[in-house]
Amino acid sequence: MKPKKILIVDDSKVAAMTQELILRALKGCEVITAEDGIKGVEKAVAEQPDLILMDVVMPRMNGFEACRLIRSHEATGSIPIIMVTTRSEPAHVDEGFASGCNDYIFKPIGAVELLEKIQKLADDRSP
Amino acid sequence: MTNDDGRNGDYVLQVRDNTHKYMEALIQENERLRTLVSDLEEQRRQGEQQLGIAESERQKLAERIDQIEVESQSLLDQFQEIEQQNSDLASLYVASYRLHETIERSEVIAVIEEIVVNMIGSEELAIFELDQETGRFKLVDSLGIDPEDLQRVRLNESRIDEASEALQEVVRTGQRYVVNSIDGEVIDENSGLTACVPLVLDGRLIGAIAVFRLLDQKQSRLAPLDFELFDLLATHAASALYCSERVASK
């Protein structure tokens, strides 16, 4: 089942807008955005998205911390999270998975790769 | 001829008749069996023929399935290529849209940096403006590079020297400068500088963007989109910077 609502958390409007346009390929999918980790957590709780695309390096609260907080909330704990970041160092990726993310994608984002990862997460979660 | 002889003769005749009948029965049975064998042979032949047809059909179907799989893969490749083209167009649209969304100079500079980081994939860059009076480049902003180094752009110091050469090349040719590219895509990993993009307005060079080391995941490769983005930056970033400068100086 394809996600119906996706939350993009990224402080870069360029990055967020690009992701939003790529996600238009998922017909009927609503996209909401947040520009930092704190707002990301707030929107995740309020909006209950089916998937979160989370940047890592952000002001006020980084993506790892936001991911941990989202995982700790009962209402948002099971929402799949894909980290979207420029940082591909193994230690960084390990930290991302330790914070509870389901997958990683590195910037610059390729549309095909992003859509495939979203599809894979959706397939994995289908009953 | 005695009675015994007569009985024996009847018996022989009877046996001969019986044998004859039995032989006829055997011949008939044999004939029936021959017909049966012949029918079975015919059936076998027809069966084999049908099997041959079925095998041929099976082979045709298998070939068609292979063809469909190839067509399906080709369609999937085309779909992915279109998806990527859409994504590239989206990136170019976003870059252009964001560059012209503001006339705030700091915002324009931030957008240029965001484009280089998020779309081209480098966290090391410098933006220069050309002082039209002195003909020297002035550092406007930098990311991931010590500005002190960039201020000394004319000195012979490692990659700064390379940037300096690139800037001179850009001034000389007015064209973008990409380091050590093979077929326009592969970049020498040892090079600190990746590209130097001239900022051109009305055919006049007003500045340049130096893009240094690419992110690891780029695997030292520039994609076709990167060159499109260089071209877009060359004109759109130039006009955005120029407009923001004019507004700021008013």
mmCIF file of C-alpha atoms in Angstrom, chain B residues 31-241:
data_model
loop_
_atom_site.group_PDB
_atom_site.id
_atom_site.type_symbol
_atom_site.label_atom_id
_atom_site.label_comp_id
_atom_site.label_asym_id
_atom_site.label_seq_id
_atom_site.Cartn_x
_atom_site.Cartn_y
_atom_site.Cartn_z
ATOM 1 C CA GLU B 31 -5.702 -59.758 -37.510
ATOM 2 C CA ARG B 32 -7.527 -57.951 -34.721
ATOM 3 C CA LEU B 33 -4.309 -57.527 -32.805
ATOM 4 C CA ARG B 34 -2.537 -56.309 -35.945
ATOM 5 C CA THR B 35 -5.307 -53.776 -36.469
ATOM 6 C CA LEU B 36 -5.086 -52.839 -32.819
ATOM 7 C CA VAL B 37 -1.310 -52.445 -33.054
ATOM 8 C CA SER B 38 -1.741 -50.440 -36.216
ATOM 9 C CA ASP B 39 -4.372 -48.239 -34.513
ATOM 10 C CA LEU B 40 -2.153 -47.819 -31.479
ATOM 11 C CA GLU B 41 0.776 -47.047 -33.758
ATOM 12 C CA GLU B 42 -1.345 -44.444 -35.479
ATOM 13 C CA GLN B 43 -2.470 -43.053 -32.151
ATOM 14 C CA ARG B 44 1.151 -42.958 -30.993
ATOM 15 C CA ARG B 45 2.124 -41.196 -34.176
ATOM 16 C CA GLN B 46 -0.699 -38.704 -33.728
ATOM 17 C CA GLY B 47 0.244 -38.348 -30.084
ATOM 18 C CA GLU B 48 3.827 -37.677 -31.018
ATOM 19 C CA GLN B 49 2.681 -35.232 -33.635
ATOM 20 C CA GLN B 50 0.470 -33.466 -31.087
ATOM 21 C CA LEU B 51 3.340 -33.567 -28.587
ATOM 22 C CA GLY B 52 5.573 -32.045 -31.243
ATOM 23 C CA ILE B 53 2.965 -29.353 -31.881
ATOM 24 C CA ALA B 54 2.586 -28.839 -28.138
ATOM 25 C CA GLU B 55 6.357 -28.655 -27.728
ATOM 26 C CA SER B 56 6.543 -26.200 -30.565
ATOM 27 C CA GLU B 57 3.723 -24.202 -28.952
ATOM 28 C CA ARG B 58 5.536 -24.410 -25.644
ATOM 29 C CA GLN B 59 8.706 -23.127 -27.256
ATOM 30 C CA LYS B 60 6.791 -20.336 -28.971
ATOM 31 C CA LEU B 61 5.181 -19.414 -25.660
ATOM 32 C CA ALA B 62 8.552 -19.529 -23.907
ATOM 33 C CA GLU B 63 10.008 -17.253 -26.602
ATOM 34 C CA ARG B 64 7.034 -14.908 -26.265
ATOM 35 C CA ILE B 65 7.470 -14.843 -22.495
ATOM 36 C CA ASP B 66 11.154 -13.985 -23.006
ATOM 37 C CA GLN B 67 10.139 -11.260 -25.459
ATOM 38 C CA ILE B 68 7.580 -9.874 -23.018
ATOM 39 C CA GLU B 69 10.169 -9.909 -20.231
ATOM 40 C CA VAL B 70 12.594 -7.971 -22.443
ATOM 41 C CA GLU B 71 9.815 -5.543 -23.407
ATOM 42 C CA SER B 72 8.807 -5.230 -19.761
ATOM 43 C CA GLN B 73 12.418 -4.507 -18.728
ATOM 44 C CA SER B 74 12.718 -2.011 -21.557
ATOM 45 C CA LEU B 75 9.507 -0.288 -20.442
ATOM 46 C CA LEU B 76 10.750 -0.271 -16.845
ATOM 47 C CA ASP B 77 14.061 1.255 -18.004
ATOM 48 C CA GLN B 78 12.167 3.849 -20.042
ATOM 49 C CA PHE B 79 9.902 4.572 -17.085
ATOM 50 C CA GLN B 80 12.899 5.026 -14.793
ATOM 51 C CA GLU B 81 14.618 7.215 -17.376
ATOM 52 C CA ILE B 82 11.507 9.379 -17.649
ATOM 53 C CA GLU B 83 11.253 9.449 -13.860
ATOM 54 C CA GLN B 84 14.867 10.623 -13.695
ATOM 55 C CA GLN B 85 14.285 13.217 -16.433
ATOM 56 C CA ASN B 86 11.252 14.490 -14.533
ATOM 57 C CA SER B 87 13.335 14.642 -11.401
ATOM 58 C CA ASP B 88 16.116 16.510 -13.239
ATOM 59 C CA LEU B 89 13.590 18.960 -14.648
ATOM 60 C CA ALA B 90 12.116 19.351 -11.173
ATOM 61 C CA SER B 91 15.591 20.119 -9.819
ATOM 62 C CA LEU B 92 16.193 22.732 -12.511
ATOM 63 C CA TYR B 93 12.767 24.236 -11.864
ATOM 64 C CA VAL B 94 13.355 24.356 -8.111
ATOM 65 C CA ALA B 95 16.820 25.883 -8.555
ATOM 66 C CA SER B 96 15.513 28.567 -10.901
ATOM 67 C CA TYR B 97 12.402 29.209 -8.791
ATOM 68 C CA ARG B 98 14.362 29.550 -5.566
ATOM 69 C CA LEU B 99 17.021 31.812 -7.102
ATOM 70 C CA HIS B 100 14.394 34.280 -8.285
ATOM 71 C CA GLU B 101 12.101 33.968 -5.277
ATOM 72 C CA THR B 102 14.002 36.586 -3.345
ATOM 73 C CA ILE B 103 15.947 39.808 -3.827
ATOM 74 C CA GLU B 104 17.524 39.532 -0.384
ATOM 75 C CA ARG B 105 21.260 39.147 -1.054
ATOM 76 C CA SER B 106 21.971 36.809 1.868
ATOM 77 C CA GLU B 107 19.028 34.663 0.827
ATOM 78 C CA VAL B 108 20.269 34.464 -2.781
ATOM 79 C CA ILE B 109 23.691 33.380 -1.542
ATOM 80 C CA ALA B 110 22.068 30.782 0.750
ATOM 81 C CA VAL B 111 20.038 29.442 -2.181
ATOM 82 C CA ILE B 112 23.176 29.119 -4.352
ATOM 83 C CA GLU B 113 24.823 27.168 -1.528
ATOM 84 C CA GLU B 114 21.748 24.967 -1.095
ATOM 85 C CA ILE B 115 21.745 24.189 -4.812
ATOM 86 C CA VAL B 116 25.409 23.193 -4.776
ATOM 87 C CA VAL B 117 25.039 21.118 -1.593
ATOM 88 C CA ASN B 118 21.694 19.416 -2.244
ATOM 89 C CA MET B 119 21.638 19.127 -6.009
ATOM 90 C CA ILE B 120 25.241 19.023 -7.213
ATOM 91 C CA GLY B 121 26.553 17.332 -4.066
ATOM 92 C CA SER B 122 29.457 19.367 -2.713
ATOM 93 C CA GLU B 123 29.810 20.966 0.693
ATOM 94 C CA GLU B 124 32.848 22.973 -0.340
ATOM 95 C CA LEU B 125 32.265 26.018 -2.477
ATOM 96 C CA ALA B 126 33.114 29.655 -2.881
ATOM 97 C CA ILE B 127 31.205 32.462 -4.556
ATOM 98 C CA PHE B 128 33.225 35.293 -6.101
ATOM 99 C CA GLU B 129 32.225 38.561 -7.674
ATOM 100 C CA LEU B 130 34.387 40.264 -10.241
ATOM 101 C CA ASP B 131 35.301 43.815 -9.383
ATOM 102 C CA GLN B 132 34.781 45.472 -12.735
ATOM 103 C CA GLU B 133 37.177 48.320 -11.860
ATOM 104 C CA THR B 134 40.148 46.298 -10.628
ATOM 105 C CA GLY B 135 39.392 43.143 -12.600
ATOM 106 C CA ARG B 136 39.968 41.102 -9.453
ATOM 107 C CA PHE B 137 37.716 38.520 -7.904
ATOM 108 C CA LYS B 138 36.242 39.345 -4.510
ATOM 109 C CA LEU B 139 35.082 36.535 -2.246
ATOM 110 C CA VAL B 140 31.371 36.934 -1.493
ATOM 111 C CA ASP B 141 30.820 33.813 0.579
ATOM 112 C CA SER B 142 32.197 30.332 1.082
ATOM 113 C CA LEU B 143 31.138 27.007 2.557
ATOM 114 C CA GLY B 144 33.439 24.286 3.876
ATOM 115 C CA ILE B 145 36.536 26.240 2.851
ATOM 116 C CA ASP B 146 38.515 28.581 5.044
ATOM 117 C CA PRO B 147 37.713 32.086 3.755
ATOM 118 C CA GLU B 148 41.241 33.150 4.693
ATOM 119 C CA ASP B 149 42.600 30.739 2.096
ATOM 120 C CA LEU B 150 40.193 32.020 -0.501
ATOM 121 C CA GLN B 151 41.158 35.623 0.105
ATOM 122 C CA ARG B 152 44.640 34.633 -1.004
ATOM 123 C CA VAL B 153 43.301 33.148 -4.194
ATOM 124 C CA ARG B 154 46.194 34.485 -6.257
ATOM 125 C CA LEU B 155 48.845 32.818 -4.136
ATOM 126 C CA ASN B 156 50.435 29.557 -5.165
ATOM 127 C CA GLU B 157 48.933 27.390 -2.484
ATOM 128 C CA SER B 158 47.641 23.887 -3.242
ATOM 129 C CA ARG B 159 44.028 23.824 -4.329
ATOM 130 C CA ILE B 160 43.650 27.538 -3.892
ATOM 131 C CA ASP B 161 46.215 27.812 -6.624
ATOM 132 C CA GLU B 162 44.050 25.489 -8.664
ATOM 133 C CA ALA B 163 41.006 27.664 -7.993
ATOM 134 C CA SER B 164 42.997 30.679 -8.996
ATOM 135 C CA GLU B 165 43.978 29.050 -12.265
ATOM 136 C CA ALA B 166 40.384 28.040 -12.839
ATOM 137 C CA LEU B 167 39.171 31.572 -12.212
ATOM 138 C CA GLN B 168 41.719 32.908 -14.668
ATOM 139 C CA GLU B 169 40.577 30.311 -17.188
ATOM 140 C CA VAL B 170 36.974 31.368 -16.634
ATOM 141 C CA VAL B 171 37.888 35.031 -17.153
ATOM 142 C CA ARG B 172 39.829 34.146 -20.271
ATOM 143 C CA THR B 173 37.207 31.932 -21.902
ATOM 144 C CA GLY B 174 33.945 32.933 -20.221
ATOM 145 C CA GLN B 175 33.175 29.203 -20.162
ATOM 146 C CA ARG B 176 32.726 26.860 -17.241
ATOM 147 C CA TYR B 177 35.852 25.039 -16.178
ATOM 148 C CA VAL B 178 35.633 21.405 -15.093
ATOM 149 C CA VAL B 179 38.715 19.710 -13.743
ATOM 150 C CA ASN B 180 40.128 16.552 -15.322
ATOM 151 C CA SER B 181 36.906 15.279 -16.777
ATOM 152 C CA ILE B 182 36.807 12.218 -18.986
ATOM 153 C CA ASP B 183 33.831 12.134 -21.339
ATOM 154 C CA GLY B 184 32.603 15.081 -19.342
ATOM 155 C CA GLU B 185 31.740 12.947 -16.353
ATOM 156 C CA VAL B 186 34.597 11.461 -14.391
ATOM 157 C CA ILE B 187 36.652 13.749 -12.229
ATOM 158 C CA ASP B 188 40.148 13.150 -10.976
ATOM 159 C CA GLU B 189 39.662 12.203 -7.332
ATOM 160 C CA ASN B 190 42.900 13.835 -6.292
ATOM 161 C CA SER B 191 41.812 17.208 -7.482
ATOM 162 C CA GLY B 192 40.562 19.626 -4.837
ATOM 163 C CA LEU B 193 38.609 21.705 -7.298
ATOM 164 C CA THR B 194 35.786 20.153 -9.279
ATOM 165 C CA ALA B 195 34.454 23.042 -11.323
ATOM 166 C CA CYS B 196 34.468 26.750 -11.711
ATOM 167 C CA VAL B 197 31.256 28.231 -13.068
ATOM 168 C CA PRO B 198 31.297 31.705 -14.571
ATOM 169 C CA LEU B 199 28.444 34.020 -13.586
ATOM 170 C CA VAL B 200 27.509 35.805 -16.763
ATOM 171 C CA LEU B 201 24.980 38.588 -17.264
ATOM 172 C CA ASP B 202 24.330 40.077 -20.692
ATOM 173 C CA GLY B 203 27.457 38.332 -21.908
ATOM 174 C CA ARG B 204 29.515 40.052 -19.229
ATOM 175 C CA LEU B 205 31.368 38.069 -16.558
ATOM 176 C CA ILE B 206 30.288 39.315 -13.127
ATOM 177 C CA GLY B 207 31.605 36.531 -10.913
ATOM 178 C CA ALA B 208 32.222 32.830 -10.496
ATOM 179 C CA ILE B 209 31.305 29.901 -8.309
ATOM 180 C CA ALA B 210 34.107 27.496 -7.426
ATOM 181 C CA VAL B 211 32.915 24.016 -6.491
ATOM 182 C CA PHE B 212 35.540 21.984 -4.650
ATOM 183 C CA ARG B 213 35.428 18.377 -3.406
ATOM 184 C CA LEU B 214 32.294 16.383 -4.193
ATOM 185 C CA LEU B 215 30.491 14.360 -1.529
ATOM 186 C CA ASP B 216 31.714 10.760 -1.197
ATOM 187 C CA GLN B 217 28.465 9.323 -2.553
ATOM 188 C CA LYS B 218 29.033 11.197 -5.819
ATOM 189 C CA GLN B 219 31.984 8.855 -6.375
ATOM 190 C CA SER B 220 33.847 11.687 -8.043
ATOM 191 C CA ARG B 221 31.360 11.766 -10.863
ATOM 192 C CA LEU B 222 29.423 14.619 -12.304
ATOM 193 C CA ALA B 223 26.050 13.623 -13.733
ATOM 194 C CA PRO B 224 24.479 15.257 -16.793
ATOM 195 C CA LEU B 225 22.192 17.170 -14.415
ATOM 196 C CA ASP B 226 25.243 18.723 -12.743
ATOM 197 C CA PHE B 227 26.307 20.292 -16.020
ATOM 198 C CA GLU B 228 22.748 21.574 -16.543
ATOM 199 C CA LEU B 229 22.874 23.054 -13.051
ATOM 200 C CA PHE B 230 26.242 24.689 -13.788
ATOM 201 C CA ASP B 231 24.665 26.313 -16.854
ATOM 202 C CA LEU B 232 21.612 27.360 -14.874
ATOM 203 C CA LEU B 233 23.768 28.842 -12.104
ATOM 204 C CA ALA B 234 25.880 30.660 -14.694
ATOM 205 C CA THR B 235 22.930 32.768 -15.816
ATOM 206 C CA HIS B 236 20.258 32.588 -13.099
ATOM 207 C CA ALA B 237 22.578 32.945 -10.116
ATOM 208 C CA ALA B 238 24.301 35.780 -11.924
ATOM 209 C CA SER B 239 21.081 37.722 -12.464
ATOM 210 C CA ALA B 240 19.812 36.938 -8.945
ATOM 211 C CA LEU B 241 23.077 38.126 -7.392
#
